[in-house]
Each structure stands twice: as structure tokens, then as C-alpha cells.
Amino acid sequence: MTYRVYNGTQLLGDVNNKSTGINGLLPATSYQLGVTNYNGNRESSKATINVKTRGIRLIIPTSLTVNSTITLNYQEYSLGLVPIGTEPAGMFGGGNKRDIQAKVISVDNGKSTVELLEPLESSSTISLGGTNLLKDSLVPLTASSVWINDGVSNQIVDDYVKIRGISNNNRIYQPFSNNGLNADGYYSISFWASNDGNDEEFDVQVGTWNSLQTVHVTGSFKLYKLENVWLGGNPTFSFVAPFRKVVRLKKIKLEKGSKATDWPPAPEDTQYIVDNTQMNRLQDGSFAAFNGYRAIYFRQ
């Protein structure tokens, strides 16, 4: 049986299982999701449900009153975050300022968890599939704290990373521990790859260090999948370029489950402020959380 999944009147796609994930939903936003049965020719009437996502939650290291509503201040290009002289015109010292209402959800050991009552983002692209667990997955190596670069000849070109094998050990890899994957389970991995014009064996190491799965990368960019891979113990995940050969990579996705689905960025790469971020106390006694050029403040 095939099921069609809708967001309002927008068809998100077809699935064969009775469960799936939906990526790109904004926090604190209402949606009407629908499902139909589809046999390739005829489609049933749509069953719908109205849902509202919860807001982004922040942790403020001070005790507040549970169930009370507080006001946070959001702004972009906060003074000191962007080097003076490089900020956009009209943005000096902070622009796009607005107040955000938040509700105090709980207080524990002098720390208050608050939930934003509206989204910070204005739009997103909604798609089917599991959450991408890899940060910085469009073009690896742009965040050195997440992707480890073992080769000196790797470089970023346009929207992909080019890996040149300079030894038998030239690789980039993403430790699963960086994504909190501590429990055993089945995962799927997908990525777009191409070679430098000749068929090359391109190693993808998934599992424990003594487990190696290999795919054969041929020609120009196309999608490769490793599905229903059991990961347990102390797993690893790496891409290895052949000696003196070049492999190009982009749009890498790791997700839970037995099927690889379309690539989206990880939530941490799209959210203005990451969920469950702890706000830090500033010298003036206020609290702040930052994400790139964006900042949100709480002033008592």
C-alpha cells in the first residue's frame, strides 16, 4: 500500500510505510497534515489532522516563576559579533530588532527552561524523511569542530568538497559521538558523489573500525545510499579518497531507520537559535544566546 502525505494542499510525497518523518517544520507553528491511500490510479479521500509544533526552548541560568510569560529581545548583527566595518548598511550595533514572548516551562537547580511562543524564522522547506543527524552536511570541512580533515589536499569548490588521496589514510570523517548516537540501532546513509573522470573505488566506512562497506563511484554526481546499517558499540563513519585520485562529495545525510530519504540540512544548520541552548550571563547581568550573527537577550 502506498500512502500520500500532504501539508495542507501541498503533496509532500509518497511512502510505503505507516510512519515517516517530516523535515523543515517551523517551531510554534500550526500545520494541517493529511494522508491518502494511493494505488497508482485512484486516490482515497484525505484524512487530516491539525497540529502545532512546540516553540524553541532556551535555558536561562536563573530562577523564574513557572507558567509566567517573559519578554526576550531578538536582534541581528549584534555589536561585537561582526567585525566593525563589515556589518551590512544600517545594521551597525544590531538590526531587525523585535520582542519575543516566552513562557517559563520549568525551574530546576536555579535554571529556568523557557519556550518561545512564536517562531524566529519566517519560512522553511518542508520534506518527508528522517532528521539529518550530521551537522554541516551540505559541504563538509566548513566546520572543523565537526568534520575532521586528515588530508592537506582537501578543498571546498562551489557546493561540494574535493578530496584528493595523498596517502592510504586520507579521509574526512564524522564521529557519531558528536551527534549523540549512543544507542544501538539501524541507520541509513546517503550522499552525492562523483570522481575525476575515471571509475574509482571510494570507501565509505560505516560501523565499527573493523567493518568496511565500499561503493563504486562512477562518472558525474549521483546519489549513493547505504540503507539499514546496524550501528552499535563505538561506531565510526568516514569517507576515504583513493591514493592520488579525487572524489567530490556533497549533501551527506545520516538518519535513523532502514530507508535513505531526501537530503535536508540538520536542524542545527537552519534554526536561528538552536533548541535547548543555554543563555550565558553577560557583564551587565543580562543573559544572551548567539548563533552566528543572530542573538537573543533576556533582561530582568
PDB file of N, CA, C and O in Angstrom, residues 208-268:
ATOM      1  N   THR A 208      31.799  -0.349  13.066  1.00  0.00           N
ATOM      2  CA  THR A 208      32.978  -0.311  13.916  1.00  0.00           C
ATOM      3  C   THR A 208      34.211  -0.243  13.027  1.00  0.00           C
ATOM      4  O   THR A 208      34.139  -0.373  11.809  1.00  0.00           O
ATOM      5  N   TRP A 209      35.361  -0.030  13.639  1.00  0.00           N
ATOM      6  CA  TRP A 209      36.584   0.160  12.856  1.00  0.00           C
ATOM      7  C   TRP A 209      36.908  -1.046  11.980  1.00  0.00           C
ATOM      8  O   TRP A 209      37.577  -0.921  10.956  1.00  0.00           O
ATOM      9  N   ASN A 210      36.465  -2.228  12.361  1.00  0.00           N
ATOM     10  CA  ASN A 210      36.784  -3.411  11.555  1.00  0.00           C
ATOM     11  C   ASN A 210      35.684  -3.747  10.557  1.00  0.00           C
ATOM     12  O   ASN A 210      35.673  -4.823   9.971  1.00  0.00           O
ATOM     13  N   SER A 211      34.748  -2.830  10.349  1.00  0.00           N
ATOM     14  CA  SER A 211      33.669  -3.042   9.387  1.00  0.00           C
ATOM     15  C   SER A 211      33.790  -2.013   8.273  1.00  0.00           C
ATOM     16  O   SER A 211      33.796  -0.817   8.519  1.00  0.00           O
ATOM     17  N   LEU A 212      33.883  -2.471   7.036  1.00  0.00           N
ATOM     18  CA  LEU A 212      34.077  -1.579   5.910  1.00  0.00           C
ATOM     19  C   LEU A 212      33.093  -1.915   4.804  1.00  0.00           C
ATOM     20  O   LEU A 212      32.999  -3.050   4.364  1.00  0.00           O
ATOM     21  N   GLN A 213      32.319  -0.932   4.380  1.00  0.00           N
ATOM     22  CA  GLN A 213      31.447  -1.081   3.229  1.00  0.00           C
ATOM     23  C   GLN A 213      31.964  -0.184   2.121  1.00  0.00           C
ATOM     24  O   GLN A 213      32.357   0.961   2.376  1.00  0.00           O
ATOM     25  N   THR A 214      31.968  -0.676   0.882  1.00  0.00           N
ATOM     26  CA  THR A 214      32.552   0.049  -0.234  1.00  0.00           C
ATOM     27  C   THR A 214      31.527   0.263  -1.330  1.00  0.00           C
ATOM     28  O   THR A 214      30.783  -0.656  -1.674  1.00  0.00           O
ATOM     29  N   VAL A 215      31.473   1.473  -1.860  1.00  0.00           N
ATOM     30  CA  VAL A 215      30.652   1.744  -3.033  1.00  0.00           C
ATOM     31  C   VAL A 215      31.566   2.130  -4.181  1.00  0.00           C
ATOM     32  O   VAL A 215      32.697   2.578  -3.971  1.00  0.00           O
ATOM     33  N   HIS A 216      31.096   1.945  -5.408  1.00  0.00           N
ATOM     34  CA  HIS A 216      31.885   2.225  -6.603  1.00  0.00           C
ATOM     35  C   HIS A 216      31.375   3.517  -7.221  1.00  0.00           C
ATOM     36  O   HIS A 216      30.303   3.555  -7.816  1.00  0.00           O
ATOM     37  N   VAL A 217      32.125   4.589  -7.062  1.00  0.00           N
ATOM     38  CA  VAL A 217      31.721   5.890  -7.561  1.00  0.00           C
ATOM     39  C   VAL A 217      32.077   6.003  -9.037  1.00  0.00           C
ATOM     40  O   VAL A 217      33.228   5.794  -9.429  1.00  0.00           O
ATOM     41  N   THR A 218      31.103   6.318  -9.877  1.00  0.00           N
ATOM     42  CA  THR A 218      31.341   6.401 -11.319  1.00  0.00           C
ATOM     43  C   THR A 218      30.779   7.698 -11.880  1.00  0.00           C
ATOM     44  O   THR A 218      29.671   8.111 -11.527  1.00  0.00           O
ATOM     45  N   GLY A 219      31.561   8.348 -12.752  1.00  0.00           N
ATOM     46  CA  GLY A 219      31.065   9.476 -13.514  1.00  0.00           C
ATOM     47  C   GLY A 219      30.729  10.705 -12.688  1.00  0.00           C
ATOM     48  O   GLY A 219      31.306  10.957 -11.637  1.00  0.00           O
ATOM     49  N   SER A 220      29.748  11.479 -13.185  1.00  0.00           N
ATOM     50  CA  SER A 220      29.379  12.737 -12.561  1.00  0.00           C
ATOM     51  C   SER A 220      28.516  12.503 -11.336  1.00  0.00           C
ATOM     52  O   SER A 220      28.170  11.359 -11.007  1.00  0.00           O
ATOM     53  N   PHE A 221      28.137  13.599 -10.674  1.00  0.00           N
ATOM     54  CA  PHE A 221      27.415  13.499  -9.417  1.00  0.00           C
ATOM     55  C   PHE A 221      26.146  12.656  -9.548  1.00  0.00           C
ATOM     56  O   PHE A 221      25.328  12.868 -10.441  1.00  0.00           O
ATOM     57  N   LYS A 222      25.998  11.715  -8.620  1.00  0.00           N
ATOM     58  CA  LYS A 222      24.744  10.988  -8.473  1.00  0.00           C
ATOM     59  C   LYS A 222      24.610  10.528  -7.024  1.00  0.00           C
ATOM     60  O   LYS A 222      25.556  10.603  -6.240  1.00  0.00           O
ATOM     61  N   LEU A 223      23.417  10.056  -6.691  1.00  0.00           N
ATOM     62  CA  LEU A 223      23.094   9.712  -5.316  1.00  0.00           C
ATOM     63  C   LEU A 223      23.502   8.277  -4.993  1.00  0.00           C
ATOM     64  O   LEU A 223      23.237   7.355  -5.769  1.00  0.00           O
ATOM     65  N   TYR A 224      24.136   8.091  -3.846  1.00  0.00           N
ATOM     66  CA  TYR A 224      24.505   6.760  -3.344  1.00  0.00           C
ATOM     67  C   TYR A 224      23.852   6.555  -1.980  1.00  0.00           C
ATOM     68  O   TYR A 224      23.727   7.502  -1.207  1.00  0.00           O
ATOM     69  N   LYS A 225      23.475   5.308  -1.704  1.00  0.00           N
ATOM     70  CA  LYS A 225      22.779   5.013  -0.457  1.00  0.00           C
ATOM     71  C   LYS A 225      23.357   3.762   0.200  1.00  0.00           C
ATOM     72  O   LYS A 225      23.693   2.788  -0.463  1.00  0.00           O
ATOM     73  N   LEU A 226      23.457   3.804   1.507  1.00  0.00           N
ATOM     74  CA  LEU A 226      23.727   2.627   2.334  1.00  0.00           C
ATOM     75  C   LEU A 226      22.581   2.557   3.333  1.00  0.00           C
ATOM     76  O   LEU A 226      22.471   3.402   4.214  1.00  0.00           O
ATOM     77  N   GLU A 227      21.721   1.553   3.198  1.00  0.00           N
ATOM     78  CA  GLU A 227      20.487   1.511   3.968  1.00  0.00           C
ATOM     79  C   GLU A 227      20.482   0.357   4.966  1.00  0.00           C
ATOM     80  O   GLU A 227      21.136  -0.672   4.770  1.00  0.00           O
ATOM     81  N   ASN A 228      19.733   0.561   6.049  1.00  0.00           N
ATOM     82  CA  ASN A 228      19.511  -0.475   7.049  1.00  0.00           C
ATOM     83  C   ASN A 228      20.825  -1.001   7.625  1.00  0.00           C
ATOM     84  O   ASN A 228      21.045  -2.205   7.743  1.00  0.00           O
ATOM     85  N   VAL A 229      21.701  -0.073   7.989  1.00  0.00           N
ATOM     86  CA  VAL A 229      23.005  -0.428   8.545  1.00  0.00           C
ATOM     87  C   VAL A 229      22.909  -0.472  10.061  1.00  0.00           C
ATOM     88  O   VAL A 229      22.472   0.496  10.694  1.00  0.00           O
ATOM     89  N   TRP A 230      23.314  -1.590  10.653  1.00  0.00           N
ATOM     90  CA  TRP A 230      23.284  -1.708  12.110  1.00  0.00           C
ATOM     91  C   TRP A 230      24.508  -1.032  12.695  1.00  0.00           C
ATOM     92  O   TRP A 230      25.644  -1.305  12.316  1.00  0.00           O
ATOM     93  N   LEU A 231      24.278  -0.123  13.632  1.00  0.00           N
ATOM     94  CA  LEU A 231      25.357   0.590  14.295  1.00  0.00           C
ATOM     95  C   LEU A 231      25.248   0.364  15.789  1.00  0.00           C
ATOM     96  O   LEU A 231      24.219   0.614  16.391  1.00  0.00           O
ATOM     97  N   GLY A 232      26.327  -0.101  16.377  1.00  0.00           N
ATOM     98  CA  GLY A 232      26.343  -0.340  17.813  1.00  0.00           C
ATOM     99  C   GLY A 232      27.749  -0.221  18.347  1.00  0.00           C
ATOM    100  O   GLY A 232      28.718  -0.099  17.599  1.00  0.00           O
ATOM    101  N   GLY A 233      27.874  -0.269  19.656  1.00  0.00           N
ATOM    102  CA  GLY A 233      29.181  -0.179  20.279  1.00  0.00           C
ATOM    103  C   GLY A 233      29.788   1.199  20.098  1.00  0.00           C
ATOM    104  O   GLY A 233      29.219   2.202  20.521  1.00  0.00           O
ATOM    105  N   ASN A 234      30.939   1.275  19.440  1.00  0.00           N
ATOM    106  CA  ASN A 234      31.631   2.537  19.206  1.00  0.00           C
ATOM    107  C   ASN A 234      31.767   2.745  17.701  1.00  0.00           C
ATOM    108  O   ASN A 234      32.829   2.539  17.126  1.00  0.00           O
ATOM    109  N   PRO A 235      30.699   3.158  17.019  1.00  0.00           N
ATOM    110  CA  PRO A 235      30.732   3.224  15.559  1.00  0.00           C
ATOM    111  C   PRO A 235      31.540   4.398  15.041  1.00  0.00           C
ATOM    112  O   PRO A 235      31.807   5.368  15.750  1.00  0.00           O
ATOM    113  N   THR A 236      31.913   4.326  13.765  1.00  0.00           N
ATOM    114  CA  THR A 236      32.601   5.419  13.099  1.00  0.00           C
ATOM    115  C   THR A 236      32.016   5.583  11.710  1.00  0.00           C
ATOM    116  O   THR A 236      31.291   4.734  11.216  1.00  0.00           O
ATOM    117  N   PHE A 237      32.351   6.675  11.083  1.00  0.00           N
ATOM    118  CA  PHE A 237      31.789   6.996   9.782  1.00  0.00           C
ATOM    119  C   PHE A 237      32.820   7.842   9.050  1.00  0.00           C
ATOM    120  O   PHE A 237      33.165   8.929   9.498  1.00  0.00           O
ATOM    121  N   SER A 238      33.371   7.346   7.929  1.00  0.00           N
ATOM    122  CA  SER A 238      34.403   8.118   7.245  1.00  0.00           C
ATOM    123  C   SER A 238      34.330   7.921   5.739  1.00  0.00           C
ATOM    124  O   SER A 238      33.823   6.923   5.242  1.00  0.00           O
ATOM    125  N   PHE A 239      34.845   8.926   5.004  1.00  0.00           N
ATOM    126  CA  PHE A 239      34.989   8.860   3.562  1.00  0.00           C
ATOM    127  C   PHE A 239      36.480   8.828   3.249  1.00  0.00           C
ATOM    128  O   PHE A 239      37.243   9.627   3.789  1.00  0.00           O
ATOM    129  N   VAL A 240      36.889   7.910   2.377  1.00  0.00           N
ATOM    130  CA  VAL A 240      38.304   7.730   2.078  1.00  0.00           C
ATOM    131  C   VAL A 240      38.533   7.896   0.582  1.00  0.00           C
ATOM    132  O   VAL A 240      37.916   7.196  -0.231  1.00  0.00           O
ATOM    133  N   ALA A 241      39.396   8.818   0.187  1.00  0.00           N
ATOM    134  CA  ALA A 241      39.728   9.016  -1.218  1.00  0.00           C
ATOM    135  C   ALA A 241      40.837   8.053  -1.630  1.00  0.00           C
ATOM    136  O   ALA A 241      41.787   7.830  -0.884  1.00  0.00           O
ATOM    137  N   PRO A 242      40.747   7.451  -2.837  1.00  0.00           N
ATOM    138  CA  PRO A 242      41.826   6.569  -3.317  1.00  0.00           C
ATOM    139  C   PRO A 242      43.130   7.345  -3.480  1.00  0.00           C
ATOM    140  O   PRO A 242      43.122   8.560  -3.726  1.00  0.00           O
ATOM    141  N   PHE A 243      44.237   6.652  -3.364  1.00  0.00           N
ATOM    142  CA  PHE A 243      45.561   7.261  -3.454  1.00  0.00           C
ATOM    143  C   PHE A 243      45.722   7.978  -4.799  1.00  0.00           C
ATOM    144  O   PHE A 243      45.529   7.397  -5.861  1.00  0.00           O
ATOM    145  N   ARG A 244      46.050   9.271  -4.741  1.00  0.00           N
ATOM    146  CA  ARG A 244      46.300  10.121  -5.899  1.00  0.00           C
ATOM    147  C   ARG A 244      45.057  10.329  -6.779  1.00  0.00           C
ATOM    148  O   ARG A 244      45.169  10.789  -7.908  1.00  0.00           O
ATOM    149  N   LYS A 245      43.871   9.995  -6.262  1.00  0.00           N
ATOM    150  CA  LYS A 245      42.645  10.202  -7.016  1.00  0.00           C
ATOM    151  C   LYS A 245      41.782  11.240  -6.298  1.00  0.00           C
ATOM    152  O   LYS A 245      42.015  11.588  -5.142  1.00  0.00           O
ATOM    153  N   VAL A 246      40.772  11.726  -7.006  1.00  0.00           N
ATOM    154  CA  VAL A 246      39.908  12.769  -6.469  1.00  0.00           C
ATOM    155  C   VAL A 246      38.474  12.274  -6.404  1.00  0.00           C
ATOM    156  O   VAL A 246      37.972  11.657  -7.342  1.00  0.00           O
ATOM    157  N   VAL A 247      37.834  12.518  -5.286  1.00  0.00           N
ATOM    158  CA  VAL A 247      36.406  12.247  -5.118  1.00  0.00           C
ATOM    159  C   VAL A 247      35.742  13.530  -4.655  1.00  0.00           C
ATOM    160  O   VAL A 247      36.295  14.258  -3.831  1.00  0.00           O
ATOM    161  N   ARG A 248      34.564  13.804  -5.194  1.00  0.00           N
ATOM    162  CA  ARG A 248      33.814  15.002  -4.821  1.00  0.00           C
ATOM    163  C   ARG A 248      32.572  14.593  -4.043  1.00  0.00           C
ATOM    164  O   ARG A 248      31.893  13.637  -4.421  1.00  0.00           O
ATOM    165  N   LEU A 249      32.262  15.326  -2.983  1.00  0.00           N
ATOM    166  CA  LEU A 249      31.161  14.962  -2.090  1.00  0.00           C
ATOM    167  C   LEU A 249      30.288  16.164  -1.783  1.00  0.00           C
ATOM    168  O   LEU A 249      30.766  17.296  -1.697  1.00  0.00           O
ATOM    169  N   LYS A 250      28.988  15.903  -1.575  1.00  0.00           N
ATOM    170  CA  LYS A 250      28.081  16.923  -1.066  1.00  0.00           C
ATOM    171  C   LYS A 250      26.804  16.251  -0.579  1.00  0.00           C
ATOM    172  O   LYS A 250      26.569  15.071  -0.836  1.00  0.00           O
ATOM    173  N   LYS A 251      25.977  16.992   0.118  1.00  0.00           N
ATOM    174  CA  LYS A 251      24.662  16.556   0.592  1.00  0.00           C
ATOM    175  C   LYS A 251      24.721  15.180   1.258  1.00  0.00           C
ATOM    176  O   LYS A 251      24.101  14.210   0.826  1.00  0.00           O
ATOM    177  N   ILE A 252      25.441  15.109   2.363  1.00  0.00           N
ATOM    178  CA  ILE A 252      25.579  13.857   3.112  1.00  0.00           C
ATOM    179  C   ILE A 252      24.483  13.799   4.174  1.00  0.00           C
ATOM    180  O   ILE A 252      24.226  14.777   4.876  1.00  0.00           O
ATOM    181  N   LYS A 253      23.847  12.644   4.296  1.00  0.00           N
ATOM    182  CA  LYS A 253      22.765  12.514   5.269  1.00  0.00           C
ATOM    183  C   LYS A 253      22.895  11.208   6.038  1.00  0.00           C
ATOM    184  O   LYS A 253      23.100  10.146   5.465  1.00  0.00           O
ATOM    185  N   LEU A 254      22.764  11.296   7.349  1.00  0.00           N
ATOM    186  CA  LEU A 254      22.668  10.142   8.240  1.00  0.00           C
ATOM    187  C   LEU A 254      21.339  10.247   8.958  1.00  0.00           C
ATOM    188  O   LEU A 254      21.025  11.279   9.540  1.00  0.00           O
ATOM    189  N   GLU A 255      20.536   9.191   8.905  1.00  0.00           N
ATOM    190  CA  GLU A 255      19.229   9.209   9.550  1.00  0.00           C
ATOM    191  C   GLU A 255      18.925   7.856  10.161  1.00  0.00           C
ATOM    192  O   GLU A 255      19.459   6.827   9.750  1.00  0.00           O
ATOM    193  N   LYS A 256      18.062   7.853  11.152  1.00  0.00           N
ATOM    194  CA  LYS A 256      17.620   6.616  11.752  1.00  0.00           C
ATOM    195  C   LYS A 256      16.650   5.916  10.808  1.00  0.00           C
ATOM    196  O   LYS A 256      15.901   6.567  10.080  1.00  0.00           O
ATOM    197  N   GLY A 257      16.682   4.568  10.834  1.00  0.00           N
ATOM    198  CA  GLY A 257      15.734   3.813  10.029  1.00  0.00           C
ATOM    199  C   GLY A 257      16.392   3.045   8.905  1.00  0.00           C
ATOM    200  O   GLY A 257      17.602   3.123   8.669  1.00  0.00           O
ATOM    201  N   SER A 258      15.579   2.289   8.180  1.00  0.00           N
ATOM    202  CA  SER A 258      16.075   1.374   7.161  1.00  0.00           C
ATOM    203  C   SER A 258      16.070   1.951   5.759  1.00  0.00           C
ATOM    204  O   SER A 258      16.558   1.313   4.835  1.00  0.00           O
ATOM    205  N   LYS A 259      15.526   3.168   5.560  1.00  0.00           N
ATOM    206  CA  LYS A 259      15.439   3.764   4.237  1.00  0.00           C
ATOM    207  C   LYS A 259      16.114   5.138   4.228  1.00  0.00           C
ATOM    208  O   LYS A 259      15.923   5.946   5.133  1.00  0.00           O
ATOM    209  N   ALA A 260      16.898   5.380   3.159  1.00  0.00           N
ATOM    210  CA  ALA A 260      17.507   6.692   2.976  1.00  0.00           C
ATOM    211  C   ALA A 260      16.532   7.599   2.242  1.00  0.00           C
ATOM    212  O   ALA A 260      15.949   7.204   1.234  1.00  0.00           O
ATOM    213  N   THR A 261      16.328   8.798   2.740  1.00  0.00           N
ATOM    214  CA  THR A 261      15.373   9.728   2.147  1.00  0.00           C
ATOM    215  C   THR A 261      16.087  11.007   1.716  1.00  0.00           C
ATOM    216  O   THR A 261      17.288  11.162   1.908  1.00  0.00           O
ATOM    217  N   ASP A 262      15.325  11.922   1.109  1.00  0.00           N
ATOM    218  CA  ASP A 262      15.911  13.136   0.545  1.00  0.00           C
ATOM    219  C   ASP A 262      16.689  13.932   1.582  1.00  0.00           C
ATOM    220  O   ASP A 262      16.327  13.986   2.757  1.00  0.00           O
ATOM    221  N   TRP A 263      17.748  14.595   1.097  1.00  0.00           N
ATOM    222  CA  TRP A 263      18.626  15.366   1.975  1.00  0.00           C
ATOM    223  C   TRP A 263      17.989  16.677   2.410  1.00  0.00           C
ATOM    224  O   TRP A 263      17.485  17.428   1.578  1.00  0.00           O
ATOM    225  N   PRO A 264      17.981  16.924   3.727  1.00  0.00           N
ATOM    226  CA  PRO A 264      17.811  18.287   4.235  1.00  0.00           C
ATOM    227  C   PRO A 264      19.004  18.593   5.138  1.00  0.00           C
ATOM    228  O   PRO A 264      19.709  17.685   5.582  1.00  0.00           O
ATOM    229  N   PRO A 265      19.273  19.842   5.446  1.00  0.00           N
ATOM    230  CA  PRO A 265      20.299  20.131   6.439  1.00  0.00           C
ATOM    231  C   PRO A 265      19.838  19.697   7.827  1.00  0.00           C
ATOM    232  O   PRO A 265      18.644  19.497   8.064  1.00  0.00           O
ATOM    233  N   ALA A 266      20.788  19.519   8.723  1.00  0.00           N
ATOM    234  CA  ALA A 266      20.444  19.226  10.110  1.00  0.00           C
ATOM    235  C   ALA A 266      19.720  20.424  10.716  1.00  0.00           C
ATOM    236  O   ALA A 266      19.946  21.570  10.306  1.00  0.00           O
ATOM    237  N   PRO A 267      18.844  20.200  11.690  1.00  0.00           N
ATOM    238  CA  PRO A 267      18.133  21.325  12.314  1.00  0.00           C
ATOM    239  C   PRO A 267      19.074  22.401  12.851  1.00  0.00           C
ATOM    240  O   PRO A 267      18.769  23.587  12.780  1.00  0.00           O
ATOM    241  N   GLU A 268      20.244  21.970  13.350  1.00  0.00           N
ATOM    242  CA  GLU A 268      21.190  22.949  13.903  1.00  0.00           C
ATOM    243  C   GLU A 268      21.723  23.899  12.836  1.00  0.00           C
ATOM    244  O   GLU A 268      22.211  24.989  13.157  1.00  0.00           O
TER     245      GLU A 268
END
